[in-house]
PDB file of C-alpha atoms in Angstrom:
ATOM      1  CA  MET A   1     -69.520  10.167 -40.674  1.00 52.00           C
ATOM      2  CA  TYR A   2     -67.833   7.124 -39.924  1.00 50.00           C
ATOM      3  CA  SER A   3     -69.001   3.524 -40.088  1.00 54.00           C
ATOM      4  CA  SER A   4     -69.160   1.487 -38.235  1.00 53.00           C
ATOM      5  CA  ASN A   5     -66.752  -1.042 -39.966  1.00 58.00           C
ATOM      6  CA  THR A   6     -64.445   1.780 -40.475  1.00 54.00           C
ATOM      7  CA  LEU A   7     -64.846   2.274 -36.141  1.00 47.00           C
ATOM      8  CA  LYS A   8     -64.044  -1.421 -35.936  1.00 51.00           C
ATOM      9  CA  LYS A   9     -61.309  -0.892 -37.987  1.00 52.00           C
ATOM     10  CA  HIS A  10     -59.462   2.012 -36.592  1.00 51.00           C
ATOM     11  CA  TYR A  11     -60.550   1.556 -32.254  1.00 49.00           C
ATOM     12  CA  GLY A  12     -62.036  -2.133 -32.349  1.00 51.00           C
ATOM     13  CA  PHE A  13     -65.772  -2.961 -30.229  1.00 48.00           C
ATOM     14  CA  SER A  14     -64.871  -1.709 -27.203  1.00 53.00           C
ATOM     15  CA  CYS A  15     -65.422   2.073 -28.728  1.00 52.00           C
ATOM     16  CA  VAL A  16     -67.637   1.252 -31.125  1.00 50.00           C
ATOM     17  CA  ALA A  17     -70.157  -0.083 -28.587  1.00 54.00           C
ATOM     18  CA  ARG A  18     -69.256   3.052 -26.521  1.00 57.00           C
ATOM     19  CA  ALA A  19     -70.230   5.368 -28.917  1.00 55.00           C
ATOM     20  CA  ALA A  20     -73.474   3.006 -29.671  1.00 56.00           C
ATOM     21  CA  LEU A  21     -74.271   3.697 -25.910  1.00 53.00           C
ATOM     22  CA  LEU A  22     -73.780   7.500 -26.057  1.00 55.00           C
ATOM     23  CA  LEU A  23     -75.730   7.327 -28.778  1.00 56.00           C
ATOM     24  CA  ALA A  24     -78.628   5.341 -27.847  1.00 52.00           C
ATOM     25  CA  PRO A  25     -81.159   7.018 -25.654  1.00 53.00           C
ATOM     26  CA  ALA A  26     -80.852  10.539 -28.221  1.00 51.00           C
ATOM     27  CA  MET A  27     -81.988   8.110 -31.061  1.00 51.00           C
ATOM     28  CA  GLY A  28     -83.999   5.782 -28.784  1.00 49.00           C
ATOM     29  CA  THR A  29     -82.947   2.209 -29.971  1.00 50.00           C
ATOM     30  CA  LEU A  30     -81.402   0.043 -27.738  1.00 50.00           C
ATOM     31  CA  LEU A  31     -77.855  -1.280 -28.466  1.00 49.00           C
ATOM     32  CA  PRO A  32     -77.465  -4.263 -29.858  1.00 53.00           C
ATOM     33  CA  ALA A  33     -76.373  -7.421 -28.449  1.00 53.00           C
ATOM     34  CA  ARG A  34     -73.602  -8.068 -30.100  1.00 52.00           C
ATOM     35  CA  PHE A  35     -72.172  -5.188 -28.543  1.00 49.00           C
ATOM     36  CA  ALA A  36     -72.905  -6.174 -25.130  1.00 49.00           C
ATOM     37  CA  SER A  37     -70.159  -8.283 -24.270  1.00 51.00           C
ATOM     38  CA  CYS A  38     -67.721  -5.563 -26.106  1.00 49.00           C
ATOM     39  CA  ALA A  39     -68.775  -2.988 -24.217  1.00 46.00           C
ATOM     40  CA  ARG A  40     -68.172  -4.601 -20.992  1.00 51.00           C
ATOM     41  CA  ARG A  41     -64.533  -5.696 -21.751  1.00 52.00           C
ATOM     42  CA  PRO A  42     -62.104  -2.647 -20.455  1.00 50.00           C
ATOM     43  CA  TYR A  43     -61.189   0.066 -22.813  1.00 48.00           C
ATOM     44  CA  PRO A  44     -58.094   0.106 -23.285  1.00 51.00           C
ATOM     45  CA  THR A  45     -56.987   3.014 -21.793  1.00 50.00           C
ATOM     46  CA  GLN A  46     -57.950   1.439 -18.893  1.00 50.00           C
ATOM     47  CA  LEU A  47     -56.135  -1.767 -18.731  1.00 50.00           C
ATOM     48  CA  ARG A  48     -53.587  -2.092 -15.941  1.00 59.00           C
ATOM     49  CA  ARG A  49     -50.131  -1.680 -16.752  1.00 61.00           C
ATOM     50  CA  ARG A  50     -46.855  -3.487 -15.397  1.00 64.00           C
ATOM     51  CA  PRO A  51     -45.033  -1.335 -13.378  1.00 62.00           C
ATOM     52  CA  PHE A  52     -41.363  -0.843 -14.433  1.00 61.00           C
ATOM     53  CA  ARG A  53     -38.412  -2.554 -12.598  1.00 64.00           C
ATOM     54  CA  PRO A  54     -35.279  -2.120 -13.844  1.00 62.00           C
ATOM     55  CA  PRO A  55     -32.575  -5.322 -14.615  1.00 59.00           C
ATOM     56  CA  PRO A  56     -31.620  -6.739 -12.179  1.00 57.00           C
ATOM     57  CA  THR A  57     -27.415  -5.841 -11.388  1.00 53.00           C
ATOM     58  CA  ARG A  58     -24.664  -7.561 -10.665  1.00 51.00           C
ATOM     59  CA  SER A  59     -23.999  -8.169  -7.205  1.00 48.00           C
ATOM     60  CA  MET A  60     -20.701  -6.953  -5.402  1.00 45.00           C
ATOM     61  CA  SER A  61     -18.605  -8.879  -2.852  1.00 42.00           C
ATOM     62  CA  VAL A  62     -17.956  -7.165  -0.229  1.00 40.00           C
ATOM     63  CA  SER A  63     -13.728  -7.231  -0.469  1.00 40.00           C
ATOM     64  CA  GLN A  64     -15.310  -5.871  -4.062  1.00 40.00           C
ATOM     65  CA  GLU A  65     -17.578  -2.648  -2.510  1.00 43.00           C
ATOM     66  CA  SER A  66     -14.042  -1.984   0.418  1.00 41.00           C
ATOM     67  CA  ALA A  67     -11.883  -1.271  -2.429  1.00 37.00           C
ATOM     68  CA  LEU A  68     -14.133   1.157  -4.362  1.00 38.00           C
ATOM     69  CA  ARG A  69     -14.951   3.369  -1.000  1.00 46.00           C
ATOM     70  CA  GLU A  70     -11.350   2.678   0.451  1.00 42.00           C
ATOM     71  CA  PRO A  71      -8.357   3.588  -1.575  1.00 41.00           C
ATOM     72  CA  ALA A  72      -5.245   1.354  -1.806  1.00 38.00           C
ATOM     73  CA  PRO A  73      -2.256   2.160   1.342  1.00 38.00           C
ATOM     74  CA  ALA A  74       0.522   3.491   0.049  1.00 37.00           C
ATOM     75  CA  SER A  75       3.547   0.995   0.019  1.00 34.00           C
ATOM     76  CA  THR A  76       6.143   1.752   2.222  1.00 36.00           C
ATOM     77  CA  ASP A  77       8.794  -0.187   1.163  1.00 37.00           C
ATOM     78  CA  ASP A  78      12.110   1.894   0.905  1.00 41.00           C
ATOM     79  CA  GLY A  79      14.154  -0.702  -1.027  1.00 38.00           C
ATOM     80  CA  ASP A  80      16.157  -0.327   1.732  1.00 41.00           C
ATOM     81  CA  GLY A  81      15.262  -3.428   3.266  1.00 37.00           C
ATOM     82  CA  PRO A  82      12.218  -6.446   3.351  1.00 37.00           C
ATOM     83  CA  ALA A  83       9.275  -5.083   3.396  1.00 38.00           C
ATOM     84  CA  LYS A  84       8.031  -7.023   6.117  1.00 53.00           C
ATOM     85  CA  GLY A  85       9.951  -6.810  10.100  1.00 67.00           C
ATOM     86  CA  ASP A  86      13.227  -4.415  10.382  1.00 87.00           C
ATOM     87  CA  VAL A  87      16.567  -5.592   9.087  1.00 94.00           C
ATOM     88  CA  MET A  88      20.088  -5.780  10.684  1.00 95.00           C
ATOM     89  CA  VAL A  89      22.432  -4.315  10.312  1.00 97.00           C
ATOM     90  CA  GLN A  90      26.107  -3.052  11.263  1.00 98.00           C
ATOM     91  CA  TYR A  91      27.072   0.295  10.374  1.00 98.00           C
ATOM     92  CA  VAL A  92      31.441   0.697  10.182  1.00 98.00           C
ATOM     93  CA  VAL A  93      32.534   4.668   9.734  1.00 98.00           C
ATOM     94  CA  LEU A  94      36.230   5.383   8.240  1.00 98.00           C
ATOM     95  CA  ARG A  95      38.034   8.497   7.945  1.00 97.00           C
ATOM     96  CA  ARG A  96      38.416  10.324   4.553  1.00 97.00           C
ATOM     97  CA  ASP A  97      41.857  11.349   5.976  1.00 97.00           C
ATOM     98  CA  LEU A  98      42.818   7.803   5.932  1.00 97.00           C
ATOM     99  CA  ILE A  99      41.189   6.736   2.432  1.00 96.00           C
ATOM    100  CA  ASP A 100      42.856   9.245   1.108  1.00 96.00           C
ATOM    101  CA  THR A 101      46.224   8.492   2.279  1.00 96.00           C
ATOM    102  CA  TRP A 102      46.650   4.973   3.362  1.00 96.00           C
ATOM    103  CA  PRO A 103      46.955   2.240   1.476  1.00 96.00           C
ATOM    104  CA  LEU A 104      43.248   0.841   0.425  1.00 95.00           C
ATOM    105  CA  GLY A 105      43.605  -2.304   1.977  1.00 96.00           C
ATOM    106  CA  SER A 106      45.338  -0.847   5.119  1.00 95.00           C
ATOM    107  CA  VAL A 107      42.001   1.331   5.394  1.00 96.00           C
ATOM    108  CA  VAL A 108      39.660  -2.046   4.479  1.00 96.00           C
ATOM    109  CA  THR A 109      41.812  -3.757   7.541  1.00 97.00           C
ATOM    110  CA  GLN A 110      40.745  -1.310  10.026  1.00 97.00           C
ATOM    111  CA  GLY A 111      37.156  -1.622   9.524  1.00 97.00           C
ATOM    112  CA  CYS A 112      37.494  -5.238   9.467  1.00 97.00           C
ATOM    113  CA  HIS A 113      39.253  -4.801  13.029  1.00 97.00           C
ATOM    114  CA  ALA A 114      35.880  -2.442  13.796  1.00 98.00           C
ATOM    115  CA  ALA A 115      32.661  -4.632  13.028  1.00 98.00           C
ATOM    116  CA  VAL A 116      35.049  -8.375  14.560  1.00 98.00           C
ATOM    117  CA  ALA A 117      35.410  -7.029  18.193  1.00 98.00           C
ATOM    118  CA  ALA A 118      32.358  -5.053  18.085  1.00 98.00           C
ATOM    119  CA  VAL A 119      30.402  -7.896  17.050  1.00 98.00           C
ATOM    120  CA  TRP A 120      32.579 -10.276  19.608  1.00 97.00           C
ATOM    121  CA  SER A 121      32.333  -8.002  22.138  1.00 97.00           C
ATOM    122  CA  HIS A 122      28.932  -8.357  22.511  1.00 97.00           C
ATOM    123  CA  ARG A 123      28.666 -12.000  21.253  1.00 96.00           C
ATOM    124  CA  GLN A 124      26.124 -12.726  24.391  1.00 96.00           C
ATOM    125  CA  HIS A 125      23.655 -10.216  22.764  1.00 97.00           C
ATOM    126  CA  PRO A 126      20.056 -11.087  21.310  1.00 96.00           C
ATOM    127  CA  ASP A 127      20.434  -8.810  17.779  1.00 96.00           C
ATOM    128  CA  VAL A 128      24.031 -10.305  17.292  1.00 97.00           C
ATOM    129  CA  LEU A 129      23.252 -14.178  18.304  1.00 96.00           C
ATOM    130  CA  VAL A 130      20.325 -13.901  14.849  1.00 95.00           C
ATOM    131  CA  TYR A 131      22.489 -11.038  12.920  1.00 96.00           C
ATOM    132  CA  CYS A 132      24.956 -14.668  13.285  1.00 96.00           C
ATOM    133  CA  SER A 133      22.702 -17.008  13.298  1.00 95.00           C
ATOM    134  CA  ASP A 134      22.539 -20.470  10.365  1.00 94.00           C
ATOM    135  CA  ASP A 135      20.454 -18.265   8.603  1.00 93.00           C
ATOM    136  CA  LYS A 136      21.251 -14.883   8.053  1.00 92.00           C
ATOM    137  CA  LEU A 137      24.913 -15.960   7.657  1.00 91.00           C
ATOM    138  CA  ASP A 138      24.819 -15.688   4.417  1.00 93.00           C
ATOM    139  CA  SER A 139      23.193 -12.661   3.955  1.00 93.00           C
ATOM    140  CA  MET A 140      24.704 -10.027   6.434  1.00 95.00           C
ATOM    141  CA  HIS A 141      23.523  -6.275   6.211  1.00 96.00           C
ATOM    142  CA  LYS A 142      26.636  -3.874   6.799  1.00 96.00           C
ATOM    143  CA  VAL A 143      26.626   0.085   5.779  1.00 96.00           C
ATOM    144  CA  THR A 144      29.743   1.781   5.747  1.00 97.00           C
ATOM    145  CA  LEU A 145      30.195   5.726   5.822  1.00 98.00           C
ATOM    146  CA  GLU A 146      32.281   7.826   6.452  1.00 97.00           C
ATOM    147  CA  VAL A 147      33.919  11.122   8.712  1.00 97.00           C
ATOM    148  CA  LYS A 148      36.551  13.583   7.806  1.00 97.00           C
ATOM    149  CA  GLY A 149      38.680  12.841  10.191  1.00 97.00           C
ATOM    150  CA  GLU A 150      39.961  11.750  14.015  1.00 97.00           C
ATOM    151  CA  THR A 151      38.292  14.829  15.264  1.00 97.00           C
ATOM    152  CA  GLN A 152      34.862  13.897  13.480  1.00 97.00           C
ATOM    153  CA  LEU A 153      34.952  10.274  14.384  1.00 98.00           C
ATOM    154  CA  ARG A 154      35.505  10.871  18.236  1.00 97.00           C
ATOM    155  CA  ASN A 155      32.832  12.882  17.990  1.00 97.00           C
ATOM    156  CA  LEU A 156      30.271   9.938  16.620  1.00 97.00           C
ATOM    157  CA  SER A 157      31.484   8.057  18.969  1.00 97.00           C
ATOM    158  CA  GLU A 158      30.644  10.499  22.328  1.00 97.00           C
ATOM    159  CA  LYS A 159      27.380  10.610  21.135  1.00 97.00           C
ATOM    160  CA  LEU A 160      27.042   6.646  20.173  1.00 97.00           C
ATOM    161  CA  LYS A 161      28.214   6.303  24.325  1.00 97.00           C
ATOM    162  CA  SER A 162      25.886   8.677  25.717  1.00 97.00           C
ATOM    163  CA  GLU A 163      23.100   7.667  24.080  1.00 96.00           C
ATOM    164  CA  GLY A 164      23.876   3.751  25.052  1.00 96.00           C
ATOM    165  CA  VAL A 165      24.636   2.555  21.620  1.00 97.00           C
ATOM    166  CA  ASP A 166      26.759  -0.410  21.625  1.00 98.00           C
ATOM    167  CA  HIS A 167      29.772   0.022  19.293  1.00 98.00           C
ATOM    168  CA  LYS A 168      33.416  -0.003  19.397  1.00 98.00           C
ATOM    169  CA  LEU A 169      36.086   2.422  18.699  1.00 98.00           C
ATOM    170  CA  TRP A 170      39.362   1.649  16.738  1.00 98.00           C
ATOM    171  CA  ILE A 171      42.246   2.259  18.421  1.00 97.00           C
ATOM    172  CA  GLU A 172      45.071   1.739  15.722  1.00 95.00           C
ATOM    173  CA  GLN A 173      48.460   0.270  17.494  1.00 93.00           C
ATOM    174  CA  PRO A 174      51.313   1.088  17.677  1.00 92.00           C
ATOM    175  CA  GLU A 175      50.268   4.818  16.138  1.00 90.00           C
ATOM    176  CA  ASN A 176      47.455   4.901  19.250  1.00 94.00           C
ATOM    177  CA  PHE A 177      44.788   6.788  17.507  1.00 94.00           C
ATOM    178  CA  PRO A 178      41.582   5.898  16.547  1.00 97.00           C
ATOM    179  CA  THR A 179      41.168   5.053  12.653  1.00 97.00           C
ATOM    180  CA  CYS A 180      37.392   4.025  12.538  1.00 98.00           C
ATOM    181  CA  LEU A 181      34.526   2.497  14.749  1.00 98.00           C
ATOM    182  CA  ALA A 182      31.821   0.094  13.727  1.00 98.00           C
ATOM    183  CA  THR A 183      28.531  -0.655  15.975  1.00 98.00           C
ATOM    184  CA  ARG A 184      26.663  -4.348  16.969  1.00 97.00           C
ATOM    185  CA  PRO A 185      24.787  -5.638  14.757  1.00 97.00           C
ATOM    186  CA  TYR A 186      20.917  -3.275  15.249  1.00 97.00           C
ATOM    187  CA  PRO A 187      17.632  -3.060  13.828  1.00 96.00           C
ATOM    188  CA  LYS A 188      18.082  -0.530  11.524  1.00 94.00           C
ATOM    189  CA  SER A 189      15.100   1.578  12.135  1.00 94.00           C
ATOM    190  CA  GLN A 190      17.267   1.873  15.715  1.00 95.00           C
ATOM    191  CA  LEU A 191      20.342   3.772  14.737  1.00 94.00           C
ATOM    192  CA  ALA A 192      19.649   5.418  11.348  1.00 92.00           C
ATOM    193  CA  SER A 193      18.678   8.557  12.510  1.00 94.00           C
ATOM    194  CA  PHE A 194      22.776   9.047  14.072  1.00 96.00           C
ATOM    195  CA  PHE A 195      24.281   8.002  10.623  1.00 96.00           C
ATOM    196  CA  LYS A 196      21.670  10.343   8.505  1.00 93.00           C
ATOM    197  CA  LYS A 197      23.898  13.072   7.636  1.00 93.00           C
ATOM    198  CA  LEU A 198      26.984  11.190   7.239  1.00 96.00           C
ATOM    199  CA  LYS A 199      27.943   9.681   3.472  1.00 95.00           C
ATOM    200  CA  LEU A 200      28.086   6.757   1.820  1.00 96.00           C
ATOM    201  CA  CYS A 201      32.281   5.844   2.316  1.00 94.00           C
ATOM    202  CA  LYS A 202      32.750   5.936  -1.689  1.00 89.00           C
TER     203      LYS A 202
END
C-alpha cells in the first residue's frame, strides 16, 4: 500500500481524508482531527467549472452586412453618355451614293443644312433650348449615320413622320432631290430604336 505521504503528494489531503473515512469503521479507529477539515473540502473533480464563452467577434455595421447579403448592382453605363440622365443628341443621316460620288465638302454641307434647319424649325422646343443653352453649347452630341441612297432616305423620313419624330428632310435645289435628313435634338433613349439598324457614316 501507498503511505499517507505518497497519497498526499499525488492526490492531496482531500483524497487521503476520504480514504481514511472509508477505512475508519473497518479498522475501529477515528478520523484524525487534522483530516477533518480536509475532508470537508470539495473534491477537485467537483469544483465548478466556468462555462465556455467564445471570444467576442467584431461587430459589422448595417451597410457591411447588407453588402455581404446583397450582390452589388451591375453597372448600366454603356459608355455612350453620362451614367446619370439621358444625353441630348441630334441624328444626321447622309446618303452613301452621294458620299461616293460628290466632293466630301459638298456632302458635309448638306448635313449642315439639314442640322441647322431642324434646330431652327423647332427653336422654341424645350429640348432644343436645352441643347443650345450656354452651358451645353460646347458639348453638343451628334450621331452621323448613312443609308444606301435616295429611296432608303425617303423611306426613313416617312417612318419618322408616321411616328411623330420631328426632323428635316433636306431637298437640294435646283436639283430638287433629297440629300440628307436631320432630327431636332432629342433625348437619346427616345430615338435610338429608329436608327439602331443604320451604319455609322465613315
